[in-house]
Coordinates of C-alpha atoms in Angstrom, one line a residue:
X1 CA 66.2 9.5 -5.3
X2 CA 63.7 11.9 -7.0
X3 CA 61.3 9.0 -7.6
X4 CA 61.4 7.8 -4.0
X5 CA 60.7 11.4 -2.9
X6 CA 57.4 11.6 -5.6
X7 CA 56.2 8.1 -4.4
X8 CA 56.6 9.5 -0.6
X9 CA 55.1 12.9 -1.2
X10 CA 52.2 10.8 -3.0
X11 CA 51.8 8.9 -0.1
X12 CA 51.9 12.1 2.3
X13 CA 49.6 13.4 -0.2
X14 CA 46.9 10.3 -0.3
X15 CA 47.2 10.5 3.9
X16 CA 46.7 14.0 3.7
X17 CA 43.6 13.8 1.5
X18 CA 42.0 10.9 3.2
X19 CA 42.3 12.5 6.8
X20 CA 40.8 15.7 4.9
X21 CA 38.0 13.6 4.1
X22 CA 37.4 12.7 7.4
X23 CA 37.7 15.9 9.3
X24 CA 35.0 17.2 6.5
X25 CA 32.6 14.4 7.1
X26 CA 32.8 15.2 11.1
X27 CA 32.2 18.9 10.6
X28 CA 29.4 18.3 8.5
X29 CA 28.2 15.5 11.2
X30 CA 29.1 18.2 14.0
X31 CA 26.9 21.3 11.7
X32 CA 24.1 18.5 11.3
X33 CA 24.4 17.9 15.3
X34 CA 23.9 21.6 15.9
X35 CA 21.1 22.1 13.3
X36 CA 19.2 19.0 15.1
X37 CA 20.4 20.5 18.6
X38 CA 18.7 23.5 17.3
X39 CA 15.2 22.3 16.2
X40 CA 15.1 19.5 18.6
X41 CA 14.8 22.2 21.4
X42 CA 12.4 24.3 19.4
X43 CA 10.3 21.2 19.4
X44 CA 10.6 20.4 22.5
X45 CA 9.8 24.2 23.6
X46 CA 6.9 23.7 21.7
X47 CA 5.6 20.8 23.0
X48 CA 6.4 22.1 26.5
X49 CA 4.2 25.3 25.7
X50 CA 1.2 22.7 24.6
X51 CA 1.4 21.0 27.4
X52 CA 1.7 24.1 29.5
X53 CA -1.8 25.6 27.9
X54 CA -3.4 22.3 27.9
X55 CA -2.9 22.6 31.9
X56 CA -3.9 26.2 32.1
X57 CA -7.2 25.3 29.7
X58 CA -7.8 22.9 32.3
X59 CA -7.0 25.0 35.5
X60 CA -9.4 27.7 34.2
X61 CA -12.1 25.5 32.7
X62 CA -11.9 24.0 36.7
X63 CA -12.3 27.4 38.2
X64 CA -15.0 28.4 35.9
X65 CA -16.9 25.9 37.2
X66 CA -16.4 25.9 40.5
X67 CA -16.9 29.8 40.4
X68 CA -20.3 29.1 39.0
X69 CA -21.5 26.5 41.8
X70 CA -20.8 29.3 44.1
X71 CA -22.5 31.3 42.1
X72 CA -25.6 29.3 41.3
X73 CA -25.5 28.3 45.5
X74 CA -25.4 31.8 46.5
X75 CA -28.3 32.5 43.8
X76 CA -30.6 30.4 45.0
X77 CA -29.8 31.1 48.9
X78 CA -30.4 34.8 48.5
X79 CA -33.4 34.0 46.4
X80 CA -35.0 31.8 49.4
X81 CA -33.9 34.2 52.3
X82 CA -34.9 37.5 49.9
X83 CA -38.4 35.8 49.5
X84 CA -38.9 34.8 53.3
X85 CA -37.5 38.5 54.5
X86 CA -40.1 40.1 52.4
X87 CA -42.9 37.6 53.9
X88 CA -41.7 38.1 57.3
X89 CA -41.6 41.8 56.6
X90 CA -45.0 42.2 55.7
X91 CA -46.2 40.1 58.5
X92 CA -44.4 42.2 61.0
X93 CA -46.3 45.3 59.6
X94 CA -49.6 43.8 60.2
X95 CA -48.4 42.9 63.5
X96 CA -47.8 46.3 64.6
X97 CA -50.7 47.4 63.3
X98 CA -52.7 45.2 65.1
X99 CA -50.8 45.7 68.1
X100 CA -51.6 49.9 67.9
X101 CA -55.2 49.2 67.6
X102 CA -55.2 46.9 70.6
X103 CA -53.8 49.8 72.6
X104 CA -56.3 52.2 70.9
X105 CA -59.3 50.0 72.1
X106 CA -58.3 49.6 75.8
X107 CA -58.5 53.6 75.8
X108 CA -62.1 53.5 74.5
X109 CA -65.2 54.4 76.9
X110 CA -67.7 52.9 75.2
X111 CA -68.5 49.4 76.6
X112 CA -70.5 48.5 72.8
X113 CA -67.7 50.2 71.4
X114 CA -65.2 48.5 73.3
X115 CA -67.0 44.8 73.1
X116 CA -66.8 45.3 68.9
X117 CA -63.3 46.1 68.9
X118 CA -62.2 44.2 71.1
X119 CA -64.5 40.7 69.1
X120 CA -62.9 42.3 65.7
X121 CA -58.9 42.2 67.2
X122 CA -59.5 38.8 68.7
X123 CA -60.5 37.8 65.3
X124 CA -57.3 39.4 63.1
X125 CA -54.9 38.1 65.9
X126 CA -56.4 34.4 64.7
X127 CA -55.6 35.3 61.1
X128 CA -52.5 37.3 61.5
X129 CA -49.6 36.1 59.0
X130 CA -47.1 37.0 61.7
X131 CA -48.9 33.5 64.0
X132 CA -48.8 31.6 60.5
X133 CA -45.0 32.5 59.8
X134 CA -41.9 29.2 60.0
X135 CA -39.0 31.3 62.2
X136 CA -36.9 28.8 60.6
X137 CA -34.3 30.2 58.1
X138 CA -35.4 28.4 54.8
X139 CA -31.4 28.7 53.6
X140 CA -28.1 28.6 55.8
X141 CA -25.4 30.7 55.4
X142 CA -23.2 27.6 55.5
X143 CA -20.6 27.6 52.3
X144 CA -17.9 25.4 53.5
X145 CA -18.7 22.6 51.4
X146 CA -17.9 25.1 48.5
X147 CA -14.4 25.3 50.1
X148 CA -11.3 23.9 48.4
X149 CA -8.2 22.4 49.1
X150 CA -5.2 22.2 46.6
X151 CA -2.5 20.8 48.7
X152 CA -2.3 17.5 47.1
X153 CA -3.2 18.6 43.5
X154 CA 0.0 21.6 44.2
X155 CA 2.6 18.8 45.2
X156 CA 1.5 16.8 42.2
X157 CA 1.8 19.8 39.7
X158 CA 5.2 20.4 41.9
X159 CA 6.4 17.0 40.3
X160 CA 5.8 17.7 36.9
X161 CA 9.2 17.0 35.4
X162 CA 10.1 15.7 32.1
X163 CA 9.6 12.3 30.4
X164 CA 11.7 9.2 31.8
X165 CA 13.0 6.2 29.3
X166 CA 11.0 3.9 30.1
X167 CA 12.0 0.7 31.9
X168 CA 13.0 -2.6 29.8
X169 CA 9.6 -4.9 29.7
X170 CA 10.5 -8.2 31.2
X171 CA 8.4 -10.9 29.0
X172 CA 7.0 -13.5 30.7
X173 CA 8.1 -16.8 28.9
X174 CA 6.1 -19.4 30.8
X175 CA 2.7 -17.3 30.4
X176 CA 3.5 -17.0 26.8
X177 CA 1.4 -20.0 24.7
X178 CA 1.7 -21.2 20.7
X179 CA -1.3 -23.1 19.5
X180 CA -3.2 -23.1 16.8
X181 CA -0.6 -21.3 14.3
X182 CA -1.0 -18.8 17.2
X183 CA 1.4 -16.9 19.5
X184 CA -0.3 -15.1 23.0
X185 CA 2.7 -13.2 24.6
X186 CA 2.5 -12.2 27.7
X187 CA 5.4 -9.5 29.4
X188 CA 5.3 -7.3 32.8
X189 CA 7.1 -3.9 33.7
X190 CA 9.3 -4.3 36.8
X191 CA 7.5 -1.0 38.7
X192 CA 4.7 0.4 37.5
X193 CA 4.8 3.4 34.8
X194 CA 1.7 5.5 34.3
X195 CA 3.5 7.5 31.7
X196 CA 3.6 4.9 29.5
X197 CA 1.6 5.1 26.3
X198 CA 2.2 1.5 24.1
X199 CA 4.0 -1.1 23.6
X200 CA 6.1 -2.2 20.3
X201 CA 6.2 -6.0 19.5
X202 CA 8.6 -7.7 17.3
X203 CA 9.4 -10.9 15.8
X204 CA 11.4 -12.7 13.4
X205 CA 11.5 -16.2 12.2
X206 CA 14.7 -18.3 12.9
X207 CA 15.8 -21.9 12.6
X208 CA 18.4 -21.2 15.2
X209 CA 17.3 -22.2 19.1
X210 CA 20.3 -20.4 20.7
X211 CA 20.9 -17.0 21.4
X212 CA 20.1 -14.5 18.1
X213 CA 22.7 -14.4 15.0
X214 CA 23.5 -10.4 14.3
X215 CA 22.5 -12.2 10.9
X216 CA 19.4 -13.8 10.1
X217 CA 17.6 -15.0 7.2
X218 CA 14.4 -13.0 8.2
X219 CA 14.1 -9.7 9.1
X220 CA 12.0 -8.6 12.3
X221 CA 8.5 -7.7 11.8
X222 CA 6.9 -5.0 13.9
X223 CA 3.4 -5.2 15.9
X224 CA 3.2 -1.1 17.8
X225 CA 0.5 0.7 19.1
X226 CA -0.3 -2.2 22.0
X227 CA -1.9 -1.2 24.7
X228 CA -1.8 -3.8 26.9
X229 CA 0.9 -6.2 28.1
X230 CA -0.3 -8.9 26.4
X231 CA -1.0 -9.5 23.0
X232 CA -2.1 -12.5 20.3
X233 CA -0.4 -12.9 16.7
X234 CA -2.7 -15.1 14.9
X235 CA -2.4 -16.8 11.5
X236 CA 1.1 -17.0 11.3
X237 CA 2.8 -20.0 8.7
X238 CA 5.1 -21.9 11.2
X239 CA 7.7 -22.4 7.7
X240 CA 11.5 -22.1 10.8
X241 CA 11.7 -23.8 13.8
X242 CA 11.5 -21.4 16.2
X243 CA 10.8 -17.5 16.3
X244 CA 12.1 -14.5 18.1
X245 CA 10.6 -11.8 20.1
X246 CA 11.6 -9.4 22.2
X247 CA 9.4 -6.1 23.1
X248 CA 9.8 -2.4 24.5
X249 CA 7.7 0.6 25.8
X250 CA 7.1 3.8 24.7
X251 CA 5.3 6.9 26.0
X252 CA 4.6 9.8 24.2
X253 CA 8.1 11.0 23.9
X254 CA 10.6 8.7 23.8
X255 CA 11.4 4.6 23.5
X256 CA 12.5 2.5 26.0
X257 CA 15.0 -0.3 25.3
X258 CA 13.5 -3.9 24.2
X259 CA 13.9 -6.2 26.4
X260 CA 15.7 -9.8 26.0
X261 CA 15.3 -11.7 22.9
X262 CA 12.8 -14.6 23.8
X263 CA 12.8 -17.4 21.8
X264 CA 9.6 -20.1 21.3
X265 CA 9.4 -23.4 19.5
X266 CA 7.1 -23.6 16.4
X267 CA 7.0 -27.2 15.1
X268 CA 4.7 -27.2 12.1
X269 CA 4.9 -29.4 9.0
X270 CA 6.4 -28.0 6.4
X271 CA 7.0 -29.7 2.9
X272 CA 6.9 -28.3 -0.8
X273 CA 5.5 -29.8 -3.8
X274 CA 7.8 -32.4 -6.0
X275 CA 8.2 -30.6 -9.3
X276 CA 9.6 -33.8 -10.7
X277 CA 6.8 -36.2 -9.7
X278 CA 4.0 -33.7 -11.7
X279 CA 2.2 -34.7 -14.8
X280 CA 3.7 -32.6 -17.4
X281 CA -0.2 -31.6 -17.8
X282 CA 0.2 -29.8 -14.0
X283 CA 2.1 -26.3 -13.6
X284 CA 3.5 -26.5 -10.6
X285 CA 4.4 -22.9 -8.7
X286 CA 5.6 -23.2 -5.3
X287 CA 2.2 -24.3 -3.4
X288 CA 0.1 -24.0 -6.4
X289 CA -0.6 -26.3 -8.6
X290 CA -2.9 -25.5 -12.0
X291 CA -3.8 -28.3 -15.1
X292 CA -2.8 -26.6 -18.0
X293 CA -3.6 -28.8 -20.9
X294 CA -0.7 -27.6 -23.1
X295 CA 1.8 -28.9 -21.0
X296 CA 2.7 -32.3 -22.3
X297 CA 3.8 -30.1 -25.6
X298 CA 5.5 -27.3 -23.7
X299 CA 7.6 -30.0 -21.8
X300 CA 8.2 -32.2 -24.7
X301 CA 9.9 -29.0 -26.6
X302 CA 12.0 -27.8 -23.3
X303 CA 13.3 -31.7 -22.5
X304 CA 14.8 -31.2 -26.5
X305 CA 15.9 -28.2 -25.9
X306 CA 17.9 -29.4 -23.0
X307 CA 19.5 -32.6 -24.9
X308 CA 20.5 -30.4 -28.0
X309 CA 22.5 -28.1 -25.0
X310 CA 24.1 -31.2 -23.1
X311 CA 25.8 -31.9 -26.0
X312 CA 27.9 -29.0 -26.1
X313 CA 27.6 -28.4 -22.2
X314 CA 30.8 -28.2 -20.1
X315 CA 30.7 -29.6 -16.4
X316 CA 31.6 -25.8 -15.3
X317 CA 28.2 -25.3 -16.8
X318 CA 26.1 -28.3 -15.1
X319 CA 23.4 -27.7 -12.6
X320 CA 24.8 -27.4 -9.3
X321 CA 23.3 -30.2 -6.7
X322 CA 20.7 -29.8 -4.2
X323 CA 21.4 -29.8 -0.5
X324 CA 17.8 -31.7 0.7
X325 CA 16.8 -30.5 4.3
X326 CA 17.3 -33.1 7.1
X327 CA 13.4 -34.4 6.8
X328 CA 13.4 -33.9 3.0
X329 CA 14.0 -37.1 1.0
X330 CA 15.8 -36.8 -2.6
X331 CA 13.3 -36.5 -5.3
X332 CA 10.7 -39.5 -5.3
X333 CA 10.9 -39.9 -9.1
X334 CA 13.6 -39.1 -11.8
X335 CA 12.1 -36.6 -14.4
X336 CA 11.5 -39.7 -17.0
X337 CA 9.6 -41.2 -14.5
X338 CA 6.7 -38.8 -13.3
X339 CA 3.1 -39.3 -13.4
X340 CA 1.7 -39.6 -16.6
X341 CA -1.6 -41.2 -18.5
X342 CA -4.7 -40.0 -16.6
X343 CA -3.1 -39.5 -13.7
X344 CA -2.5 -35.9 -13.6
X345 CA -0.8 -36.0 -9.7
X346 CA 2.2 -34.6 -8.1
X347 CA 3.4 -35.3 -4.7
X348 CA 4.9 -33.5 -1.9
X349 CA 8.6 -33.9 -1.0
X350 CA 8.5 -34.6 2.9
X351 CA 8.3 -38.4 4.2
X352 CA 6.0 -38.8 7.2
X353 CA 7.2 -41.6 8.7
X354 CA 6.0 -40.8 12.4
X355 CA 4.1 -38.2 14.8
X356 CA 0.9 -36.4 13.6
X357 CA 0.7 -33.6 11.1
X358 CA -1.6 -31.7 9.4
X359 CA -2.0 -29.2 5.9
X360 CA -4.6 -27.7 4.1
X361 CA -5.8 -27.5 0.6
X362 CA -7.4 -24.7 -1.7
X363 CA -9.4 -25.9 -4.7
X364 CA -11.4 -24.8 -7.3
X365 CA -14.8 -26.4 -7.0
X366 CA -15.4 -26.3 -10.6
X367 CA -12.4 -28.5 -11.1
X368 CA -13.8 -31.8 -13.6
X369 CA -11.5 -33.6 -10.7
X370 CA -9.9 -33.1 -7.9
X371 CA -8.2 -35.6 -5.3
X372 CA -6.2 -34.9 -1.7
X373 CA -4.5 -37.5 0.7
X374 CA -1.6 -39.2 1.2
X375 CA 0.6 -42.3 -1.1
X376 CA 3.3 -44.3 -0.8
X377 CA 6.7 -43.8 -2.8
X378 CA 6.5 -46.9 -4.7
X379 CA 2.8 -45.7 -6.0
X380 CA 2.9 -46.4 -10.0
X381 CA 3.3 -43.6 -12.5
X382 CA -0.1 -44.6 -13.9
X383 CA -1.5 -45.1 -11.2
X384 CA -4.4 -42.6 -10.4
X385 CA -4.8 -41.7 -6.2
X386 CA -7.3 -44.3 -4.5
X387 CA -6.9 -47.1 -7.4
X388 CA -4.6 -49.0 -5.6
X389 CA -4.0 -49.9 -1.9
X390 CA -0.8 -47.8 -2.0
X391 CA -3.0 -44.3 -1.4
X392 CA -5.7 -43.2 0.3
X393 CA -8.0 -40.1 -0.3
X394 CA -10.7 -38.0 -1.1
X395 CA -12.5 -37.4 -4.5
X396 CA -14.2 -34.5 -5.9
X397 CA -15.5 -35.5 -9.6
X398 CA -17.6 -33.0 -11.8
X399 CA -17.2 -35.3 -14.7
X400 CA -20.4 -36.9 -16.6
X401 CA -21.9 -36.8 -12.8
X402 CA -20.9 -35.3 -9.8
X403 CA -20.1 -37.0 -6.2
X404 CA -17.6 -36.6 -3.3
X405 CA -16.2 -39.5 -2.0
X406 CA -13.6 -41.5 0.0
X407 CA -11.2 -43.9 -1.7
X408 CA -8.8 -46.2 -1.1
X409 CA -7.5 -49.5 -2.9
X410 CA -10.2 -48.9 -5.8
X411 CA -12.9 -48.9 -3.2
X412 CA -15.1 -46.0 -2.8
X413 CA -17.3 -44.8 -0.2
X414 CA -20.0 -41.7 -1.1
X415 CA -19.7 -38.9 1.4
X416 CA -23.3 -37.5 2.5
X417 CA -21.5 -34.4 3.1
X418 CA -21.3 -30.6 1.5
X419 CA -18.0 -30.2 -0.6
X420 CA -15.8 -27.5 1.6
X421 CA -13.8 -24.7 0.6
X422 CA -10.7 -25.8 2.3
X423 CA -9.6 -29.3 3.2
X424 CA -7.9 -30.1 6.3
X425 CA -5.4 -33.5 5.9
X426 CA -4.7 -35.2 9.5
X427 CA -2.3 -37.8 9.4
X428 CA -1.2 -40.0 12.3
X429 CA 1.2 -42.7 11.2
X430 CA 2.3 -44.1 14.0
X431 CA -1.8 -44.7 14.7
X432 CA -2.4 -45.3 11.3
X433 CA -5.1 -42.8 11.3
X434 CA -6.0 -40.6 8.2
X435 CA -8.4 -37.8 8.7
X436 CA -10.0 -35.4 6.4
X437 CA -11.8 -32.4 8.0
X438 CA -13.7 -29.1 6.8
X439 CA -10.9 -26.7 7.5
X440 CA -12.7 -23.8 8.1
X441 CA -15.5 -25.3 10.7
X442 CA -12.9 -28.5 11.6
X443 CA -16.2 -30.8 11.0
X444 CA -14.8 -34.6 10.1
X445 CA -15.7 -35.8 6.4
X446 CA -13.8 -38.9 6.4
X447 CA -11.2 -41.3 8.4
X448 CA -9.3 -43.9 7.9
X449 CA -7.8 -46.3 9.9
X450 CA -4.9 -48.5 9.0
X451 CA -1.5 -49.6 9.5
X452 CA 1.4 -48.0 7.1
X453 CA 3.7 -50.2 6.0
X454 CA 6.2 -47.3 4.6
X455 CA 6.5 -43.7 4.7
X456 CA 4.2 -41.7 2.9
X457 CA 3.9 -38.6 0.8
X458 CA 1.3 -35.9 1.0
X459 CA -0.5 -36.2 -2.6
X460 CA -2.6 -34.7 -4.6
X461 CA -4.0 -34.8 -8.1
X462 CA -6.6 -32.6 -9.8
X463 CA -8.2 -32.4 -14.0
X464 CA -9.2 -29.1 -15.5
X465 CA -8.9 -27.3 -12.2
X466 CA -5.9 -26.1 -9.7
X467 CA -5.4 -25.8 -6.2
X468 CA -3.2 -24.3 -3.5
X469 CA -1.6 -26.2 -0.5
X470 CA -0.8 -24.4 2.9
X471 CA 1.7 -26.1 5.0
X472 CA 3.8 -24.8 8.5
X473 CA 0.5 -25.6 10.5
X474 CA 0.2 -27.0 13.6
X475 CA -2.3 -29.6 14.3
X476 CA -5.6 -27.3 15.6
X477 CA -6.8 -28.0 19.2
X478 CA -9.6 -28.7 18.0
X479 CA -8.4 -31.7 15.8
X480 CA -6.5 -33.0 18.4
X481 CA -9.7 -33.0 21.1
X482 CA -11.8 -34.3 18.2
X483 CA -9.1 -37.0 17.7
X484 CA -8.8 -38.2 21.5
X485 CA -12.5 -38.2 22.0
X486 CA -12.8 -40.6 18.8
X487 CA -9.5 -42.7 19.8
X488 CA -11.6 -45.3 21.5
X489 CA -14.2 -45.6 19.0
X490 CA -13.5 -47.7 16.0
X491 CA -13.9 -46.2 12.5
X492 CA -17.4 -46.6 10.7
X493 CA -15.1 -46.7 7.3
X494 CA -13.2 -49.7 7.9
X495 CA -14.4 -51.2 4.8
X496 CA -12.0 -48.7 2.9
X497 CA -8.7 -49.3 5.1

């Protein structure tokens, strides 16, 4: 009985102290509310009171102003009038004074006398300044265009009132374009907001067309500070399917909601390099491949390394299989079976078997050899790319003497053509059309035009160099308008197809 009491008074007791927990947490959340109650409304107080004297600075910077028009309009009136008073007052001086010595002279007796005057009057009435005087007021006395009228400006300072939320941006999907491993979005407010200051923009990558997961593989990456309702993310990697994006407005308080998630297609091809297909002479990390002429040693020592462990390796402790991607084919070669000899080439481990696609490669200049295109699954370990008609491709050689050319089934043509920086691959297999273009000014180096028998691999193969691939591109506009403008002409290197 005593122990059944204990284990209920424990329980009481673990209730008890878990409820205590509880109530402390909310009074601490309820002390935090108050302190952020608190400063909130000082902040806002002081924003208030800035935006307050901002106003007045501008109220009494207006008036300033517009006191001294007045000012400067009644200077330069009183100035005018003052000066034409004082010429009008002088002249009606030496008015009157002639006009006394008229009268004087009609008194004289003396006809010589008289006939003098009278000639010398006649004379200063011709040159009298009152006969040479404008009676026209050189100034008015008009002010009313220095008058003002605040009704209007009073009802709108009548409105001021706080900050509203502002309204949920509506994004416009049809106006919204991808091209070009590009993304223009385009959105609209539903009624107008002045207040507004800028938009936020987000989007995350998803392979996922319906609505969005609460989890997703890749977070949401922020664009802010947009002005405008439109606005352009360029040089984005197209690695998912689709990608989400949704948007909100802020002013210079507070956020509005973002609107509905918006979802846009981003078809891009998208493979990764076939570790198990490399020469053991190539280091192959992720996109990037380097020759590293210790390699064939280093590999040798791990491959024993790995039989001594299978010996004594449990199946709890095998490698755990590989779940391949719809479009990704199991790996081309088993591990005894990669490249070997001089032919220092790995391949990528996506089939093209239809549509058009394009990628880019990186590569060092320098490189004693580098080679880029596309091969069959059946091409021969010792095979070397553009010996056989199983690939087609480009080749850079520094060795012994240096030349750029196009080759395919040990045929080569010499390209009269600057090596680029970047190398563009087009491929069109259900045309049979190979392209190779300067990726950075999209001019064409070389074409081929053929018909594949089988799917084939991107490829690539380089000596005492390295390179980097870029995939989850789109096939540039200006590729494609290069492409239909050429479809009806036939290819100049059809000696090579």
């Amino acid at each position: 009985m005593a122990d059944h009491n204990k284990m209920c008074l424990t329980k009481i007791i673990t209730t008890l102290a878990v409820k205590n927990e509880e109530v402390q947490n909310f009074v601490y959340q309820l002390q935090q509310t108050l302190k952020n109650v608190e400063d909130n409304s000082e902040r806002a107080l002081g924003d208030l009171e800035v935006e307050y004297s901002s106003l007045y600075n501008i109220l009494d910077e207006l008036k300033e102003n517009m006191v001294t028009k007045i000012k400067q309009e009644r200077a330069s009136k009183t100035y005018e009038l003052q000066n034409q008073l004082t010429v009008c007052t002088k002249a009606l001086e030496s008015s009157e004074e002639l006009l006394e010595f008229a009268n004087q002279t009609l008194d004289h007796t003396d006809t010589d006398g008289f006939n003098q005057a009278a000639k010398q009057i006649k004379d200063s009435v011709t040159m009298a300044p009152a006969f040479r005087l404008s009676l026209k007021a050189k100034a008015s006395d008009n002010m009313s265009h220095l008058m003002v009228d605040f009704s209007q400006e009073q009802k709108i300072l009548r409105s001021l009132k706080f900050l509203p939320v502002p309204s949920i941006p509506e994004i416009d999907t049809p106006e919204c374009l991808v091209a070009d491993n590009c993304v223009t979005m385009v959105w609209r407010m539903p009624e107008e907001d002045s207040k507004i200051d800028h938009y936020v923009l987000e989007y995350r990558k998803t392979n996922h067309e319906g609505a969005p997961r609460l989890k997703e593989e890749h977070p949401w990456m922020v664009r802010e500070g947009i002005k405008e309702m439109e606005f352009t993310l360029s040089g984005l990697r197209f690695d998912t399917q689709f990608i989400n994006f949704r948007v909100k407005a802020c002013n210079k308080a507070v956020a509005g909601e973002f609107s509905e998630t918006v979802t846009l297609e981003t078809n891009a091809f998208n493979f990764s390099l076939d570790a198990s297909t490399a020469h053991q002479n190539l280091k192959v990390e992720d996109l990037k491949v380097e020759w590293d002429a210790s390699g064939g040693k280093v590999q040798e020592i791990k491959v024993r390394g790995k039989e001594n462990r299978s010996r004594t390796a449990s199946p709890a402790h095998s490698p755990a299989s590989i779940i391949q991607s719809p479009k990704r084919m199991p790996s081309a070669r088993s591990s005894r079976d990669r490249f070997t000899a001089e032919s220092y080439t790995v391949l990528g481990d996506t089939l093209i078997d239809g549509g058009q696609h394009y990628w880019e490669v990186v590569f060092e200049k320098d490189s004693k050899a580098f080679l880029v295109g596309v091969a069959y699954r059946t091409l021969g370990k010792f095979d070397q790319l553009g010996k056989t008609n199983a690939s087609w491709c480009l080749h850079l050689n520094n060795w012994l003497q240096v030349s750029f050319t196009a080759k395919h089934n040990n045929k080569a043509k010499v390209l009269d053509i600057s090596v680029p920086d970047r190398v563009g691959v087009y491929c069109n297999y259900s045309e049979g059309h190979l392209a190779f273009y300067n990726a950075k000014t999209k001019q064409l180096i070389h074409s081929f035009r053929t018909k594949f028998t089988q799917p084939v691999l991107p490829a690539f193969m380089v000596w005492c160099g390295s390179f980097i691939v870029q995939t989850g591109l789109q096939v540039p506009n200006a590729v494609k308008s290069l492409q239909k403008r050429n479809s009806g002409t036939s290819s100049s290197n059809a000696s090579l197809t």
